[in-house]
Amino acid sequence: MFKKILIANRGEIALRVIRTCREMGIKTVAVYSTADKESLHVRFADEAVCIGPPASRDSYLNIPNLIAAAEITNADAIHPGYGFLSENADFSRICRENGIKFIGASPEMINAMGDKASAKDTMKKAGVPTIPGSDGLLDSIEQGKKIAAKIKYPVILKATAGGGGRGMRIIKAEEEFEKAWNDARTEAKAAFGNDGVYLEKFVEEPRHIEIQIAGDQFGTVCHLSERDCSIQRRHQKLVEEAPSPFMTEELREKMGKAAIAGAASIGYEGVGTIEFLVDKNRDFYFMEMNTRIQVEHPVTEEVINFDLIKEQIKVAAGIAISGKNYLPKLHAMECRINAEDPRKDFRPAPGKITVLHVPGGHGVRVDTHVYAGYQIPPNYDSMIAKLITVAQTREECVVKMKRALSEFVVEGIKTTIPFHLKLMDNEDFKAGNFTTKFLESFDFSTL
Ligand code: MV4
């Protein structure tokens, strides 16, 4: 087992990793930018190293400084958390070249799944259902129009280097094709330096359901059930839950099998997530694979009573996984508490938290790095806490979430708490009746 892990991240996920390391008897090294000197991860770790000024590119994304920090502290592994360098193939490779174990995917795996068109092709060859469309990248408008005519409009153009909805265009009829093609490629080129696009049939009102998987170096892969992440706004997840209210035992079995087949076909090692779109007929299609631990991992942890960070560290250390699949025994939900104003287009609202009361009690988990007096730096992600509730049924889980949200006091800044409170009273949400379009018609003006 590792003796010392450096956590190349900040905020709640840095604390989350430090906690599991402490339970496993592993020493920890925090890294921090000058903006995070007073951050809790710095105090909770056994050691801390300053890696640069506030801007991410000079600190949490600064590979030479991170490697230097690992070398001077004698860390034998690096945990990248999520975001930042967690899916950076160069960082994974440089860790390897320096004899430091990267607790995440290999550079080869990151590259294979980072290019969306080739990831889709790989999954299709493994027997995972994919959305009808082009075979890989399109090479001309004419070719695109031909395929679109065959699969019928609406269709969607997607950037192969994409993510977060950038470089994506929905096309309703052929006369829109040329403009969409030009716009998607220009946007993709600017955002990713790669203007490759592929085409798919557009799935109307889908659900976003993802399967958590784990694999080891011996070729064993298992699934740890699903999360429903359909409650999103502009590709930002706001609420996640497990199990999905749309799930059936039969569908879980099929999606679990498909996710395992996909991950096994590439010899995946570590924890990962396979994202699917699920249509109204419960047909499901591969969307993307994430080769990192995700923000919403706690809902899975709560419904199967399992520490995913511990599993990730064990697999990275070469320990075999059990190989059995995990089915949800409870219901869990996560609300992302962001320093944003939900009445003003979720505009980031950094500032000083003057008063803080964090909810507690039975079935309530709060993963956070903030405290009363904490100054939220404007340089990073606006998430300040994840409020997770767990109960026997979805109904009780929602009741508990309402109770916990109403106990949560954050003064000095605007947060997404009023939005979540209103959502928990929405009849369609309470009935589990929602798709990825749900928030498009949500009234944010009366929070
Ligand atoms: C789609 C789709 C409908 N049909 N692909 C959004 C981000 C990127 N990962 C893929 N996305 C979508 N791909 C086809 N063929 C709808 C979306 C989509 C979406 C997916 C999941 C969660 C929220 C979403 C919001 C808008 C669009």
JSON list of C-alpha atoms in Angstrom, two decimals, residues 366-445:
[
{"chain": "A", "resi": 366, "resn": "VAL", "atom": "CA", "xyz": [-22.41, 17.19, 4.11]},
{"chain": "A", "resi": 367, "resn": "ASP", "atom": "CA", "xyz": [-19.14, 17.17, 2.15]},
{"chain": "A", "resi": 368, "resn": "THR", "atom": "CA", "xyz": [-17.68, 20.65, 2.37]},
{"chain": "A", "resi": 369, "resn": "HIS", "atom": "CA", "xyz": [-14.50, 22.61, 2.91]},
{"chain": "A", "resi": 370, "resn": "VAL", "atom": "CA", "xyz": [-16.11, 25.86, 4.08]},
{"chain": "A", "resi": 371, "resn": "TYR", "atom": "CA", "xyz": [-16.49, 27.35, 7.56]},
{"chain": "A", "resi": 372, "resn": "ALA", "atom": "CA", "xyz": [-17.79, 30.54, 9.17]},
{"chain": "A", "resi": 373, "resn": "GLY", "atom": "CA", "xyz": [-15.38, 33.33, 8.22]},
{"chain": "A", "resi": 374, "resn": "TYR", "atom": "CA", "xyz": [-14.26, 31.54, 5.04]},
{"chain": "A", "resi": 375, "resn": "GLN", "atom": "CA", "xyz": [-13.52, 33.80, 2.08]},
{"chain": "A", "resi": 376, "resn": "ILE", "atom": "CA", "xyz": [-14.50, 32.08, -1.19]},
{"chain": "A", "resi": 377, "resn": "PRO", "atom": "CA", "xyz": [-11.78, 32.79, -3.75]},
{"chain": "A", "resi": 378, "resn": "PRO", "atom": "CA", "xyz": [-13.16, 33.93, -7.11]},
{"chain": "A", "resi": 379, "resn": "ASN", "atom": "CA", "xyz": [-10.63, 31.80, -9.02]},
{"chain": "A", "resi": 380, "resn": "TYR", "atom": "CA", "xyz": [-12.23, 28.37, -8.83]},
{"chain": "A", "resi": 381, "resn": "ASP", "atom": "CA", "xyz": [-15.43, 26.36, -9.08]},
{"chain": "A", "resi": 382, "resn": "SER", "atom": "CA", "xyz": [-18.35, 27.86, -7.15]},
{"chain": "A", "resi": 383, "resn": "MET", "atom": "CA", "xyz": [-19.43, 24.67, -5.37]},
{"chain": "A", "resi": 384, "resn": "ILE", "atom": "CA", "xyz": [-19.13, 25.18, -1.60]},
{"chain": "A", "resi": 385, "resn": "ALA", "atom": "CA", "xyz": [-20.85, 22.02, -0.33]},
{"chain": "A", "resi": 386, "resn": "LYS", "atom": "CA", "xyz": [-22.60, 18.82, -1.30]},
{"chain": "A", "resi": 387, "resn": "LEU", "atom": "CA", "xyz": [-25.66, 18.05, 0.79]},
{"chain": "A", "resi": 388, "resn": "ILE", "atom": "CA", "xyz": [-26.50, 14.35, 0.62]},
{"chain": "A", "resi": 389, "resn": "THR", "atom": "CA", "xyz": [-29.49, 12.66, 2.21]},
{"chain": "A", "resi": 390, "resn": "VAL", "atom": "CA", "xyz": [-30.15, 8.94, 2.44]},
{"chain": "A", "resi": 391, "resn": "ALA", "atom": "CA", "xyz": [-33.34, 7.10, 3.37]},
{"chain": "A", "resi": 392, "resn": "GLN", "atom": "CA", "xyz": [-35.25, 3.88, 2.76]},
{"chain": "A", "resi": 393, "resn": "THR", "atom": "CA", "xyz": [-37.38, 5.36, -0.03]},
{"chain": "A", "resi": 394, "resn": "ARG", "atom": "CA", "xyz": [-37.13, 8.24, -2.51]},
{"chain": "A", "resi": 395, "resn": "GLU", "atom": "CA", "xyz": [-40.08, 9.95, -0.86]},
{"chain": "A", "resi": 396, "resn": "GLU", "atom": "CA", "xyz": [-38.39, 9.94, 2.56]},
{"chain": "A", "resi": 397, "resn": "CYS", "atom": "CA", "xyz": [-35.14, 11.02, 0.94]},
{"chain": "A", "resi": 398, "resn": "VAL", "atom": "CA", "xyz": [-36.84, 14.13, -0.51]},
{"chain": "A", "resi": 399, "resn": "VAL", "atom": "CA", "xyz": [-38.52, 14.91, 2.84]},
{"chain": "A", "resi": 400, "resn": "LYS", "atom": "CA", "xyz": [-35.15, 14.64, 4.56]},
{"chain": "A", "resi": 401, "resn": "MET", "atom": "CA", "xyz": [-33.54, 16.87, 1.90]},
{"chain": "A", "resi": 402, "resn": "LYS", "atom": "CA", "xyz": [-36.18, 19.55, 2.50]},
{"chain": "A", "resi": 403, "resn": "ARG", "atom": "CA", "xyz": [-35.58, 19.36, 6.22]},
{"chain": "A", "resi": 404, "resn": "ALA", "atom": "CA", "xyz": [-31.80, 19.52, 5.80]},
{"chain": "A", "resi": 405, "resn": "LEU", "atom": "CA", "xyz": [-31.97, 22.40, 3.29]},
{"chain": "A", "resi": 406, "resn": "SER", "atom": "CA", "xyz": [-34.20, 24.36, 5.68]},
{"chain": "A", "resi": 407, "resn": "GLU", "atom": "CA", "xyz": [-31.59, 23.90, 8.46]},
{"chain": "A", "resi": 408, "resn": "PHE", "atom": "CA", "xyz": [-28.72, 25.05, 6.24]},
{"chain": "A", "resi": 409, "resn": "VAL", "atom": "CA", "xyz": [-27.69, 28.63, 7.03]},
{"chain": "A", "resi": 410, "resn": "VAL", "atom": "CA", "xyz": [-25.11, 30.37, 4.84]},
{"chain": "A", "resi": 411, "resn": "GLU", "atom": "CA", "xyz": [-24.92, 34.13, 5.34]},
{"chain": "A", "resi": 412, "resn": "GLY", "atom": "CA", "xyz": [-22.82, 36.69, 3.51]},
{"chain": "A", "resi": 413, "resn": "ILE", "atom": "CA", "xyz": [-23.22, 35.18, 0.04]},
{"chain": "A", "resi": 414, "resn": "LYS", "atom": "CA", "xyz": [-25.97, 33.97, -2.32]},
{"chain": "A", "resi": 415, "resn": "THR", "atom": "CA", "xyz": [-26.33, 30.22, -2.73]},
{"chain": "A", "resi": 416, "resn": "THR", "atom": "CA", "xyz": [-28.38, 27.68, -4.67]},
{"chain": "A", "resi": 417, "resn": "ILE", "atom": "CA", "xyz": [-30.24, 26.62, -1.49]},
{"chain": "A", "resi": 418, "resn": "PRO", "atom": "CA", "xyz": [-33.48, 28.53, -2.40]},
{"chain": "A", "resi": 419, "resn": "PHE", "atom": "CA", "xyz": [-33.52, 26.78, -5.77]},
{"chain": "A", "resi": 420, "resn": "HIS", "atom": "CA", "xyz": [-33.17, 23.33, -4.18]},
{"chain": "A", "resi": 421, "resn": "LEU", "atom": "CA", "xyz": [-35.92, 24.14, -1.64]},
{"chain": "A", "resi": 422, "resn": "LYS", "atom": "CA", "xyz": [-38.30, 25.02, -4.47]},
{"chain": "A", "resi": 423, "resn": "LEU", "atom": "CA", "xyz": [-37.31, 21.94, -6.46]},
{"chain": "A", "resi": 424, "resn": "MET", "atom": "CA", "xyz": [-38.11, 19.65, -3.52]},
{"chain": "A", "resi": 425, "resn": "ASP", "atom": "CA", "xyz": [-41.70, 20.99, -3.64]},
{"chain": "A", "resi": 426, "resn": "ASN", "atom": "CA", "xyz": [-42.14, 20.46, -7.39]},
{"chain": "A", "resi": 427, "resn": "GLU", "atom": "CA", "xyz": [-44.77, 17.79, -8.10]},
{"chain": "A", "resi": 428, "resn": "ASP", "atom": "CA", "xyz": [-43.05, 16.44, -11.23]},
{"chain": "A", "resi": 429, "resn": "PHE", "atom": "CA", "xyz": [-39.73, 16.24, -9.44]},
{"chain": "A", "resi": 430, "resn": "LYS", "atom": "CA", "xyz": [-41.32, 14.55, -6.43]},
{"chain": "A", "resi": 431, "resn": "ALA", "atom": "CA", "xyz": [-42.94, 12.02, -8.79]},
{"chain": "A", "resi": 432, "resn": "GLY", "atom": "CA", "xyz": [-39.56, 11.29, -10.42]},
{"chain": "A", "resi": 433, "resn": "ASN", "atom": "CA", "xyz": [-41.01, 12.60, -13.64]},
{"chain": "A", "resi": 434, "resn": "PHE", "atom": "CA", "xyz": [-38.19, 14.57, -15.31]},
{"chain": "A", "resi": 435, "resn": "THR", "atom": "CA", "xyz": [-35.71, 14.57, -18.21]},
{"chain": "A", "resi": 436, "resn": "THR", "atom": "CA", "xyz": [-32.62, 16.64, -19.03]},
{"chain": "A", "resi": 437, "resn": "LYS", "atom": "CA", "xyz": [-35.02, 19.37, -20.25]},
{"chain": "A", "resi": 438, "resn": "PHE", "atom": "CA", "xyz": [-36.72, 19.73, -16.86]},
{"chain": "A", "resi": 439, "resn": "LEU", "atom": "CA", "xyz": [-34.95, 22.93, -15.77]},
{"chain": "A", "resi": 440, "resn": "GLU", "atom": "CA", "xyz": [-35.57, 24.65, -19.14]},
{"chain": "A", "resi": 441, "resn": "SER", "atom": "CA", "xyz": [-39.16, 25.27, -18.03]},
{"chain": "A", "resi": 442, "resn": "PHE", "atom": "CA", "xyz": [-38.44, 25.84, -14.33]},
{"chain": "A", "resi": 443, "resn": "ASP", "atom": "CA", "xyz": [-39.46, 29.22, -12.93]},
{"chain": "A", "resi": 444, "resn": "PHE", "atom": "CA", "xyz": [-36.43, 30.69, -11.19]},
{"chain": "A", "resi": 445, "resn": "SER", "atom": "CA", "xyz": [-38.07, 34.10, -10.68]}
]
